[in-house]
Short mmCIF file of C-alpha atoms in Angstrom, two decimals:
data_model
loop_
_atom_site.label_atom_id
_atom_site.label_comp_id
_atom_site.label_asym_id
_atom_site.label_seq_id
_atom_site.Cartn_x
_atom_site.Cartn_y
_atom_site.Cartn_z
CA UNK A 209 -26.02 104.24 148.02
CA UNK A 210 -27.18 107.46 146.31
CA UNK A 211 -26.94 108.18 142.60
CA UNK A 212 -23.65 110.07 142.82
CA UNK A 213 -21.97 107.25 144.76
CA UNK A 214 -23.28 104.68 142.29
CA UNK A 215 -21.94 106.67 139.36
CA UNK A 216 -18.62 107.02 141.16
CA UNK A 217 -18.34 103.25 141.60
CA UNK A 218 -19.15 102.70 137.93
CA UNK A 219 -16.54 105.25 136.93
CA UNK A 220 -13.95 103.61 139.16
CA UNK A 221 -14.69 100.20 137.65
CA UNK A 222 -14.43 101.71 134.18
CA UNK A 223 -11.08 103.32 135.00
CA UNK A 224 -9.79 100.06 136.47
CA UNK A 225 -10.85 98.13 133.37
CA UNK A 226 -9.18 100.67 131.12
CA UNK A 227 -6.03 100.56 133.23
CA UNK A 228 -5.88 96.75 133.02
CA UNK A 229 -6.42 96.88 129.27
CA UNK A 230 -3.63 99.45 128.82
CA UNK A 231 -1.29 97.35 130.94
CA UNK A 232 -2.04 94.18 128.96
CA UNK A 233 -1.59 96.00 125.62
CA UNK A 234 1.87 97.30 126.46
CA UNK A 235 4.58 97.84 123.86
CA UNK A 236 6.58 94.86 125.10
CA UNK A 237 3.54 92.56 124.96
CA UNK A 238 2.91 93.61 121.34
CA UNK A 239 6.52 93.04 120.25
CA UNK A 240 6.82 89.74 122.11
CA UNK A 241 3.55 88.53 120.57
CA UNK A 242 4.77 89.44 117.09
CA UNK A 243 8.02 87.56 117.67
CA UNK A 244 6.21 84.43 118.90
CA UNK A 245 3.86 84.46 115.91
CA UNK A 246 6.76 84.99 113.51
CA UNK A 247 8.13 81.58 114.53
CA UNK A 248 4.94 79.97 113.21
CA UNK A 249 5.20 81.97 109.95
CA UNK A 250 8.79 80.81 109.53
CA UNK A 251 7.80 77.16 110.05
CA UNK A 252 5.08 77.37 107.39
CA UNK A 253 7.30 79.13 104.86
CA UNK A 254 9.88 76.33 105.26
CA UNK A 255 7.27 73.74 104.25
CA UNK A 256 7.23 75.29 100.74
CA UNK A 257 10.64 77.01 100.43
CA UNK A 258 10.24 77.43 96.67
CA UNK A 259 7.21 79.68 97.10
CA UNK A 260 7.80 83.43 97.63
CA UNK A 261 6.67 84.92 100.96
CA UNK A 262 4.50 88.05 100.67
CA UNK A 263 3.47 90.48 103.41
CA UNK A 264 -0.08 91.83 103.23
CA UNK A 265 0.35 95.50 104.12
CA UNK A 266 0.56 96.80 106.60
CA UNK A 267 0.09 94.36 109.43
CA UNK A 268 1.72 91.36 107.75
CA UNK A 269 5.04 93.15 107.34
CA UNK A 270 5.83 92.71 111.05
CA UNK A 271 5.81 88.90 111.02
CA UNK A 272 9.01 87.99 109.19
CA UNK A 273 12.48 89.39 108.75
CA UNK A 274 12.50 88.56 105.03
CA UNK A 275 9.79 88.97 102.40
CA UNK A 276 9.97 88.59 98.66
CA UNK A 277 7.61 91.54 98.18
CA UNK A 278 4.35 92.96 99.52
CA UNK A 279 0.69 92.99 98.51
CA UNK A 280 -2.35 94.99 99.57
CA UNK A 281 -5.65 93.19 100.09
CA UNK A 282 -7.92 95.19 102.39
CA UNK A 283 -10.16 93.56 104.97
CA UNK A 284 -12.79 96.25 104.33
CA UNK A 285 -13.28 94.77 100.84
CA UNK A 286 -14.35 91.53 102.55
CA UNK A 287 -16.47 92.81 105.41
CA UNK A 288 -19.65 90.85 106.07
CA UNK A 289 -22.52 91.84 103.76
CA UNK A 290 -20.30 94.52 102.19
CA UNK A 291 -17.93 92.54 99.99
CA UNK A 292 -16.48 94.25 96.95
CA UNK A 293 -13.91 93.98 94.17
CA UNK A 294 -11.97 97.14 93.41
CA UNK A 295 -9.69 98.06 90.53
CA UNK A 296 -7.74 100.35 92.88
CA UNK A 297 -6.07 97.29 94.45
CA UNK A 298 -5.74 94.71 91.68
CA UNK A 299 -2.45 93.22 92.93
CA UNK A 300 -1.63 92.00 89.42
CA UNK A 301 1.97 91.48 90.47
CA UNK A 302 0.79 88.77 92.90
CA UNK A 303 -0.89 86.79 90.10
CA UNK A 304 2.21 87.23 87.94
CA UNK A 305 4.53 86.10 90.71
CA UNK A 306 2.32 83.12 91.55
CA UNK A 307 2.33 82.08 87.90
CA UNK A 308 6.11 82.39 87.61
CA UNK A 309 6.88 80.56 90.86
CA UNK A 310 3.99 78.09 91.00
CA UNK A 311 2.21 79.85 93.86
CA UNK A 312 2.93 82.14 96.80
CA UNK A 313 2.44 82.50 100.55
CA UNK A 314 0.65 85.58 101.92
CA UNK A 315 1.06 86.60 105.58
CA UNK A 316 -1.44 88.64 107.60
CA UNK A 317 -3.05 88.53 111.06
CA UNK A 318 -6.17 89.63 112.91
CA UNK A 319 -6.97 90.95 116.36
CA UNK A 320 -10.64 90.14 116.59
CA UNK A 321 -10.58 86.64 117.97
CA UNK A 322 -10.99 85.20 114.46
CA UNK A 323 -8.73 82.63 112.87
CA UNK A 324 -8.35 84.77 109.74
CA UNK A 325 -8.83 88.44 108.84
CA UNK A 326 -11.55 89.31 106.33
CA UNK A 327 -8.80 90.02 103.78
CA UNK A 328 -8.10 86.28 103.76
CA UNK A 329 -11.61 84.97 104.36
CA UNK A 330 -13.25 86.87 101.50
CA UNK A 331 -11.18 89.57 99.79
CA UNK A 332 -8.51 87.23 98.37
CA UNK A 333 -10.94 84.40 97.49
CA UNK A 334 -13.04 86.90 95.53
CA UNK A 335 -9.88 88.20 93.85
CA UNK A 336 -8.73 84.71 92.78
CA UNK A 337 -12.18 83.82 91.46
CA UNK A 338 -12.57 87.04 89.43
CA UNK A 339 -9.09 86.66 87.93
CA UNK A 340 -9.78 83.01 87.06
CA UNK A 341 -13.04 83.90 85.33
CA UNK A 342 -11.41 86.70 83.31
CA UNK A 343 -8.62 84.36 82.19
CA UNK A 344 -11.17 81.63 81.32
CA UNK A 345 -13.11 84.08 79.16
CA UNK A 346 -9.91 85.22 77.42
CA UNK A 347 -8.87 81.64 76.69
CA UNK A 348 -12.33 80.82 75.40
CA UNK A 349 -12.45 83.88 73.13
CA UNK A 350 -9.04 82.97 71.68
CA UNK A 351 -9.98 79.42 70.70
CA UNK A 352 -8.60 77.60 73.76
CA UNK A 353 -11.96 75.94 74.43
CA UNK A 354 -10.52 72.71 75.84
CA UNK A 355 -8.28 74.42 78.39
CA UNK A 356 -11.08 76.83 79.29
CA UNK A 357 -13.42 73.92 80.09
CA UNK A 358 -10.94 72.56 82.64
CA UNK A 359 -10.16 75.96 84.12
CA UNK A 360 -11.64 76.07 87.62
CA UNK A 361 -13.66 79.26 88.13
CA UNK A 362 -15.47 78.18 91.29
CA UNK A 363 -15.73 80.50 94.26
CA UNK A 364 -13.57 78.91 96.96
CA UNK A 365 -14.47 80.32 100.37
CA UNK A 366 -13.64 78.95 103.85
CA UNK A 367 -16.31 76.94 105.63
CA UNK A 368 -17.06 79.67 108.18
CA UNK A 369 -18.50 81.99 105.51
CA UNK A 370 -22.29 81.60 105.62
CA UNK A 371 -24.27 80.24 102.68
CA UNK A 372 -26.23 83.49 102.52
CA UNK A 373 -23.10 85.56 102.09
CA UNK A 374 -21.64 83.03 99.65
CA UNK A 375 -24.77 83.37 97.48
CA UNK A 376 -24.58 87.17 97.70
CA UNK A 377 -20.96 87.13 96.48
CA UNK A 378 -21.71 84.70 93.66
CA UNK A 379 -24.45 87.00 92.37
CA UNK A 380 -21.88 89.75 91.76
CA UNK A 381 -19.06 87.68 90.24
CA UNK A 382 -20.13 88.39 86.64
CA UNK A 383 -20.28 92.11 87.39
CA UNK A 384 -16.82 92.10 88.96
CA UNK A 385 -15.35 90.03 86.12
CA UNK A 386 -16.61 92.55 83.58
CA UNK A 387 -15.16 95.30 85.78
CA UNK A 388 -11.74 93.63 85.66
CA UNK A 389 -11.85 93.07 81.91
CA UNK A 390 -12.87 96.69 81.28
CA UNK A 391 -10.20 98.10 83.59
CA UNK A 392 -7.43 97.81 81.01
CA UNK A 393 -5.46 95.15 82.85
CA UNK A 394 -3.34 92.94 80.57
CA UNK A 395 -5.36 89.72 80.77
CA UNK A 396 -3.38 88.18 77.89
CA UNK A 397 -0.23 88.35 80.01
CA UNK A 398 -2.11 86.91 82.99
CA UNK A 399 -3.23 83.98 80.86
CA UNK A 400 0.37 83.43 79.74
CA UNK A 401 1.77 83.56 83.32
CA UNK A 402 -0.78 81.22 84.88
CA UNK A 403 -0.77 77.63 83.66
CA UNK A 404 -3.20 76.60 86.44
CA UNK A 405 -6.07 78.54 88.01
CA UNK A 406 -5.52 80.43 91.24
CA UNK A 407 -6.93 78.95 94.44
CA UNK A 408 -6.65 80.04 98.09
CA UNK A 409 -5.63 77.70 100.92
CA UNK A 410 -5.90 78.68 104.58
CA UNK A 411 -3.37 77.93 107.34
CA UNK A 412 -3.56 79.15 110.92
CA UNK A 413 -1.99 78.11 114.21
CA UNK A 414 -4.92 75.67 114.67
CA UNK A 415 -4.32 73.97 111.33
CA UNK A 416 -3.13 70.35 111.66
CA UNK A 417 -0.28 69.60 109.24
CA UNK A 418 1.30 66.15 108.98
CA UNK A 419 4.90 66.95 108.17
CA UNK A 420 5.49 63.65 106.40
CA UNK A 421 2.52 64.28 104.11
CA UNK A 422 3.10 67.87 102.98
CA UNK A 423 2.33 67.91 99.21
CA UNK A 424 4.66 69.57 96.76
CA UNK A 425 3.00 72.66 95.29
CA UNK A 426 3.49 71.39 91.75
CA UNK A 427 1.38 68.30 92.49
CA UNK A 428 -1.78 70.39 92.83
CA UNK A 429 -3.97 71.05 89.79
CA UNK A 430 -4.17 74.73 90.75
CA UNK A 431 -1.81 77.60 91.58
CA UNK A 432 -1.91 77.87 95.39
CA UNK A 433 -2.26 81.20 97.19
CA UNK A 434 -1.43 79.97 100.70
CA UNK A 435 -2.95 82.34 103.25
CA UNK A 436 -1.12 82.25 106.58
CA UNK A 437 -2.83 83.93 109.51
CA UNK A 438 0.05 84.55 111.91
CA UNK A 439 -1.94 85.15 115.10
CA UNK A 440 -3.34 82.63 117.52
CA UNK A 441 -7.14 82.83 117.53
CA UNK A 442 -7.66 83.62 121.21
CA UNK A 443 -10.44 86.00 122.05
CA UNK A 444 -8.56 88.11 124.60
CA UNK A 445 -5.03 88.64 125.84
CA UNK A 446 -3.46 85.44 127.15
CA UNK A 447 -1.08 85.45 130.12
CA UNK A 448 2.27 83.75 129.49
CA UNK A 449 5.33 83.33 131.67
CA UNK A 450 9.04 82.88 130.97
CA UNK A 451 11.87 82.17 133.39
CA UNK A 452 12.63 85.92 133.67
CA UNK A 453 9.24 87.65 133.54
CA UNK A 454 5.59 87.29 132.55
CA UNK A 455 3.81 88.89 129.63
CA UNK A 456 0.46 88.90 127.87
CA UNK A 457 -0.03 87.55 124.35
CA UNK A 458 -1.92 89.90 121.98
CA UNK A 459 -3.43 88.31 118.85
CA UNK A 460 -2.81 90.38 115.73
CA UNK A 461 -0.48 92.70 117.60
CA UNK A 462 1.04 94.09 114.39
CA UNK A 463 -2.20 95.81 113.40
CA UNK A 464 -2.67 99.59 113.66
CA UNK A 465 1.00 100.29 114.36
CA UNK A 466 0.46 104.04 114.84
CA UNK A 467 -1.36 103.36 118.11
CA UNK A 468 1.37 101.33 119.79
CA UNK A 469 4.73 101.19 117.95
CA UNK A 470 6.09 104.60 119.16
CA UNK A 471 7.82 105.19 115.84
CA UNK A 472 9.33 101.69 115.65
CA UNK A 473 9.12 100.17 112.16
CA UNK A 474 9.20 96.48 111.19
CA UNK A 475 12.71 96.98 109.83
CA UNK A 476 14.02 98.48 113.07
CA UNK A 477 12.25 95.80 115.09
CA UNK A 478 13.95 92.96 113.20
CA UNK A 479 17.31 94.70 113.30
CA UNK A 480 17.14 94.82 117.12
CA UNK A 481 14.73 91.95 117.77
CA UNK A 482 16.71 89.93 120.28
CA UNK A 483 17.77 92.98 122.26
CA UNK A 484 14.14 94.09 122.50
CA UNK A 485 12.67 90.68 123.33
CA UNK A 486 15.27 89.99 126.03
CA UNK A 487 14.93 93.44 127.56
CA UNK A 488 11.69 92.66 129.39
CA UNK A 489 8.62 94.84 129.99
CA UNK A 490 10.24 97.32 132.35
CA UNK A 491 12.89 98.71 130.00
CA UNK A 492 11.37 97.96 126.59
CA UNK A 493 9.82 101.40 126.12
CA UNK A 494 13.11 103.17 126.74
CA UNK A 495 14.99 100.82 124.42
CA UNK A 496 12.50 101.46 121.64
CA UNK A 497 12.80 105.23 122.17
CA UNK A 498 16.61 104.95 121.96
CA UNK A 499 16.47 102.81 118.79
CA UNK A 500 14.00 105.14 117.06
CA UNK A 501 16.05 108.22 117.94
CA UNK A 502 19.31 106.62 116.79
CA UNK A 503 17.68 105.74 113.48
CA UNK A 504 16.36 109.29 113.14
CA UNK A 505 19.77 110.81 113.75
CA UNK A 506 21.36 108.39 111.29
CA UNK A 507 18.85 109.35 108.58
CA UNK A 508 19.34 113.03 109.31
CA UNK A 509 23.12 112.65 108.93
CA UNK A 510 22.53 111.10 105.50
CA UNK A 511 20.44 114.13 104.53
CA UNK A 512 17.12 112.25 104.64
CA UNK A 513 13.84 113.58 105.99
CA UNK A 514 13.93 112.66 109.69
CA UNK A 515 11.37 114.49 111.87
CA UNK A 516 11.58 113.86 115.59
CA UNK A 517 9.13 111.34 117.00
CA UNK A 518 6.94 112.79 119.74
CA UNK A 519 5.02 110.64 122.21
CA UNK A 520 2.38 112.17 124.45
CA UNK A 521 2.73 111.01 128.01
CA UNK A 522 -0.56 110.10 129.64
CA UNK A 523 -1.30 110.32 133.35
CA UNK A 524 -1.09 106.56 133.58
CA UNK A 525 1.40 104.50 131.62
CA UNK A 526 -0.37 103.17 128.60
CA UNK A 527 -0.01 101.98 125.08
CA UNK A 528 -2.49 104.49 123.71
CA UNK A 529 0.01 107.21 122.86
CA UNK A 530 0.07 109.42 119.82
CA UNK A 531 3.05 109.16 117.53
CA UNK A 532 3.88 111.75 114.94
CA UNK A 533 4.06 110.76 111.30
CA UNK A 534 7.51 109.33 110.52
CA UNK A 535 8.89 108.05 107.24
CA UNK A 536 8.71 104.31 106.86
CA UNK A 537 12.09 102.76 107.59
CA UNK A 538 12.45 99.42 105.86
CA UNK A 539 15.98 98.75 107.03
CA UNK A 540 16.66 95.06 107.68
CA UNK A 541 13.39 94.01 106.04
CA UNK A 542 14.72 92.24 102.96
CA UNK A 543 12.37 92.64 100.04
CA UNK A 544 13.54 91.06 96.81
CA UNK A 545 11.29 92.66 94.21
CA UNK A 546 11.43 91.54 90.58
CA UNK A 547 10.05 94.84 89.30
CA UNK A 548 11.75 97.70 87.52
CA UNK A 549 12.11 99.66 90.76
CA UNK A 550 15.42 101.40 91.41
CA UNK A 551 15.98 102.47 95.01
CA UNK A 552 12.26 102.73 95.70
CA UNK A 553 11.47 104.47 92.39
CA UNK A 554 9.08 103.15 89.72
CA UNK A 555 9.12 104.47 86.16
CA UNK A 556 5.65 104.51 84.62
CA UNK A 557 6.22 102.83 81.30
CA UNK A 558 7.66 105.15 78.63
CA UNK A 559 5.99 108.32 79.98
CA UNK A 560 9.20 109.92 81.37
CA UNK A 561 7.29 110.02 84.66
CA UNK A 562 8.37 108.23 87.85
CA UNK A 563 7.03 107.89 91.36
CA UNK A 564 8.90 107.12 94.56
CA UNK A 565 9.93 107.99 98.11
CA UNK A 566 11.34 111.40 98.95
CA UNK A 567 14.14 109.94 101.08
CA UNK A 568 15.75 108.26 98.04
CA UNK A 569 14.99 110.97 95.46
CA UNK A 570 18.43 112.57 95.81
CA UNK A 571 20.09 109.31 94.74
CA UNK A 572 17.75 108.64 91.80
CA UNK A 573 19.46 107.96 88.50
CA UNK A 574 18.41 109.45 85.14
CA UNK A 575 16.16 112.09 86.75
CA UNK A 576 16.12 115.59 85.22
CA UNK A 577 13.58 117.21 87.56
CA UNK A 578 11.83 116.46 90.85
CA UNK A 579 8.40 117.36 92.19
CA UNK A 580 8.56 116.83 95.96
CA UNK A 581 5.19 116.46 97.69
CA UNK A 582 6.65 115.56 101.11
CA UNK A 583 6.36 117.88 104.10
CA UNK A 584 10.11 118.35 104.23
CA UNK A 585 12.31 119.68 101.46
CA UNK A 586 15.23 117.56 100.22
CA UNK A 587 18.72 118.43 99.07
CA UNK A 588 19.15 117.53 95.40
CA UNK A 589 21.69 118.20 92.67
CA UNK A 590 19.83 119.14 89.49
CA UNK A 591 20.80 121.06 86.32
CA UNK A 592 18.83 124.23 87.15
CA UNK A 593 16.77 125.89 89.87
CA UNK A 594 13.52 125.39 87.98
CA UNK A 595 14.11 121.61 87.93
CA UNK A 596 12.97 121.23 91.54
CA UNK A 597 9.60 122.13 93.04
CA UNK A 598 8.56 121.54 96.63
CA UNK A 599 4.80 121.44 97.21
CA UNK A 600 4.17 120.18 100.77
CA UNK A 601 1.00 118.07 100.87
CA UNK A 602 -0.76 116.02 103.52
CA UNK A 603 -3.24 113.20 103.14
CA UNK A 604 -6.99 113.82 103.19
CA UNK A 605 -7.21 112.60 106.81
CA UNK A 606 -5.48 115.82 107.91
CA UNK A 607 -6.58 118.22 105.16
CA UNK A 608 -9.38 117.49 102.71
CA UNK A 609 -8.12 120.08 100.22
CA UNK A 610 -4.32 119.85 100.49
CA UNK A 611 -3.91 117.83 97.29
CA UNK A 612 -6.59 119.74 95.38
CA UNK A 613 -5.03 123.12 96.20
CA UNK A 614 -1.57 122.03 95.04
CA UNK A 615 -2.44 120.07 91.90
CA UNK A 616 -2.65 123.10 89.54
CA UNK A 617 0.97 124.06 90.35
CA UNK A 618 2.05 120.40 90.16
CA UNK A 619 0.45 119.95 86.73
CA UNK A 620 1.96 123.21 85.47
CA UNK A 621 5.44 122.15 86.64
CA UNK A 622 5.01 118.74 84.99
CA UNK A 623 3.78 120.28 81.75
CA UNK A 624 6.74 122.66 81.61
CA UNK A 625 9.31 119.88 82.04
CA UNK A 626 7.66 116.97 80.20
CA UNK A 627 7.06 119.16 77.13
CA UNK A 628 10.84 119.57 76.93
CA UNK A 629 11.44 115.81 77.08
CA UNK A 630 12.72 115.85 80.65
CA UNK A 631 12.36 112.87 83.00
CA UNK A 632 10.27 113.83 86.03
CA UNK A 633 10.20 112.15 89.46
CA UNK A 634 7.19 112.76 91.71
CA UNK A 635 7.91 111.80 95.32
CA UNK A 636 6.30 111.85 98.75
CA UNK A 637 7.26 110.39 102.12
CA UNK A 638 6.31 106.79 101.22
CA UNK A 639 5.73 106.86 97.45
CA UNK A 640 2.40 105.06 97.91
CA UNK A 641 -0.39 107.64 98.18
CA UNK A 642 0.08 111.35 97.54
CA UNK A 643 2.73 110.95 94.83
CA UNK A 644 0.60 108.26 93.16
CA UNK A 645 -2.38 110.63 93.06
CA UNK A 646 -0.25 113.47 91.67
CA UNK A 647 1.07 111.19 88.92
CA UNK A 648 -2.48 110.11 88.18
CA UNK A 649 -3.56 113.74 87.77
CA UNK A 650 -0.59 114.44 85.49
CA UNK A 651 -1.28 111.42 83.31
CA UNK A 652 -4.97 112.24 83.01
CA UNK A 653 -4.45 115.90 82.15
CA UNK A 654 -1.33 115.76 79.94
CA UNK A 655 -1.27 112.30 78.27
CA UNK A 656 -3.54 110.56 75.78
CA UNK A 657 -5.06 107.08 76.07
CA UNK A 658 -1.87 105.55 74.65
CA UNK A 659 0.11 107.22 77.44
CA UNK A 660 1.83 109.62 75.05
CA UNK A 661 2.42 113.21 76.13
CA UNK A 662 0.12 115.50 74.11
CA UNK A 663 0.16 118.69 76.22
CA UNK A 664 -3.44 118.14 77.37
CA UNK A 665 -5.11 117.95 73.93
CA UNK A 666 -6.91 114.67 74.67
CA UNK A 667 -7.92 115.89 78.11
CA UNK A 668 -9.45 119.06 76.68
CA UNK A 669 -11.29 117.16 73.94
CA UNK A 670 -13.00 114.53 76.11
CA UNK A 671 -15.29 114.37 79.14
CA UNK A 672 -13.48 112.91 82.14
CA UNK A 673 -15.29 110.22 84.15
CA UNK A 674 -14.41 108.32 87.29
CA UNK A 675 -14.10 105.18 85.18
CA UNK A 676 -11.46 106.86 83.02
CA UNK A 677 -9.55 107.67 86.18
CA UNK A 678 -9.84 104.08 87.44
CA UNK A 679 -8.46 102.73 84.16
CA UNK A 680 -5.49 105.07 84.35
CA UNK A 681 -4.89 104.11 87.98
CA UNK A 682 -4.64 100.47 86.86
CA UNK A 683 -1.88 101.57 84.50
CA UNK A 684 -0.01 103.32 87.32
CA UNK A 685 -0.35 100.31 89.64
CA UNK A 686 1.09 98.07 86.93
CA UNK A 687 4.48 99.71 87.55
CA UNK A 688 4.12 101.05 91.11
CA UNK A 689 3.00 97.81 92.75
CA UNK A 690 3.06 99.33 96.28
CA UNK A 691 0.56 102.03 95.34
CA UNK A 692 -2.09 102.59 98.01
CA UNK A 693 -3.95 105.80 97.13
CA UNK A 694 -6.61 106.76 99.68
CA UNK A 695 -10.18 107.36 98.62
CA UNK A 696 -10.10 110.94 99.90
CA UNK A 697 -7.03 111.79 97.85
CA UNK A 698 -8.46 110.16 94.71
CA UNK A 699 -11.60 112.23 95.17
CA UNK A 700 -9.45 115.38 95.18
CA UNK A 701 -7.80 114.28 91.92
CA UNK A 702 -11.19 113.83 90.28
CA UNK A 703 -12.36 117.24 91.52
CA UNK A 704 -9.18 118.79 90.11
CA UNK A 705 -9.80 117.18 86.72
CA UNK A 706 -13.43 118.31 86.67
CA UNK A 707 -12.40 121.85 87.65
CA UNK A 708 -9.81 121.80 84.89
CA UNK A 709 -12.50 120.90 82.36
CA UNK A 710 -14.66 123.77 83.62
CA UNK A 711 -11.74 126.22 83.42
CA UNK A 712 -10.96 125.07 79.87
CA UNK A 713 -14.63 125.56 78.90
CA UNK A 714 -14.64 129.09 80.35
CA UNK A 715 -11.41 129.93 78.52
CA UNK A 716 -12.95 128.73 75.27
CA UNK A 717 -16.08 130.85 75.82
CA UNK A 718 -13.91 133.91 76.57
CA UNK A 719 -11.88 133.33 73.39
CA UNK A 720 -15.07 133.01 71.33
CA UNK A 721 -16.53 136.14 72.91
CA UNK A 722 -13.32 138.09 72.24
CA UNK A 723 -13.31 136.91 68.63
CA UNK A 724 -16.93 138.02 68.16
CA UNK A 725 -16.18 141.41 69.68
CA UNK A 726 -13.13 141.79 67.42
CA UNK A 727 -15.21 140.92 64.37
CA UNK A 728 -17.80 143.50 65.44
CA UNK A 729 -15.13 146.22 65.63
CA UNK A 730 -13.83 145.24 62.18
CA UNK A 731 -17.32 145.36 60.65
CA UNK A 732 -17.89 148.79 62.14
#
């Protein structure tokens, strides 16, 4: 066999392996796997029915029809030898909810043959420990020495985390605790909400639970954060058979939905779950396409942003198909939030500034003006033409300067309206990233440290740092609990603020130069 023939055989084997992988990772297999894992999640939630069920975005949102609310703990913050604690994702509302209800259950899953994703193995344990230590320090500084002594601040990690990594994390706990305390988070309120320290518990499909010995959550001397990994920890796809057809189980199938869901959202899935599961592999793709299109037409008829979903057909049927960006449709996913949100809109304290989704902006109450950052314009009924501004923006993944180029106009529009006491809504397609960053830029450039509108006086008088921006982001996240600003977009906000400082400095120099020249003419 010559070299060319050998390479041809290798290529054929590679193509065959890819074809088998695409066949195993079909859309039906993903949806059926999610449904099977959701049964386990339901069983666990029924063991502690008093505890609220939370979905860790985005993957966890697929595994139950009903969630109390969502949270956002990233696995990247818990990657091996790269663990971190970030003020961009403090999830303060989770600690508050756990304190009010005596604990909570968090749902997520993983594809990598692990029992738990890194978000549960390390990110959340670090989070609970840092919060506990900050609360202990607050209690101690306020004379509650006895309660502080009995406040558990130990680092509780699962057994599969190595001792080396455990030691590495422990070395940085003091640093992270100081970071939390300096971030501006209301630790006094945290101390009031939590009567017992936070502590993670891990439950997977391999966990043995004796149903007649399930403890009541109030019997523990800590506030439990029960971490439920929905997926079965099999290394590869697992062949399963029903009376009608066979299918392959995919662990963590809900992850990376853009690569497989074809525009289907968790809400649409649960609205049509039995129809989809009973359809079988052969007709599932067409059913999903019909459901997604029907939902799109329905949204369009209601005047909502509803771009058509496009799926690129590959030469061989596969799951790896590109889906255009579509607005998140949360229909049939019941989320009972206890926040001040009204139809997906969060008011940021007393700033007269709100953030939310573009698709509900037209129905927003008590809004005087709207800054729409979505790709599509929306039909709104406002007092005047200058009360609405459409600045289409895309995330940094698609354009590294989209936000930066539009922020000057956005800040000018906000300044014009806020200075007149108007209530401004900033919206984007999901209300979680671009609109959050725009609000952050507005707050930094037009409000003082007490979040009072001052027309930019404080901004012009101080030097902006990344830490200042982080502190203000904590304030935004206090009200917009679903905020998930990307690093690339936050970088554009910082560059805008720095450029604004430079522009202000140049304007000052020009004014001084003009004054000197005027004085020279007068003296002459």
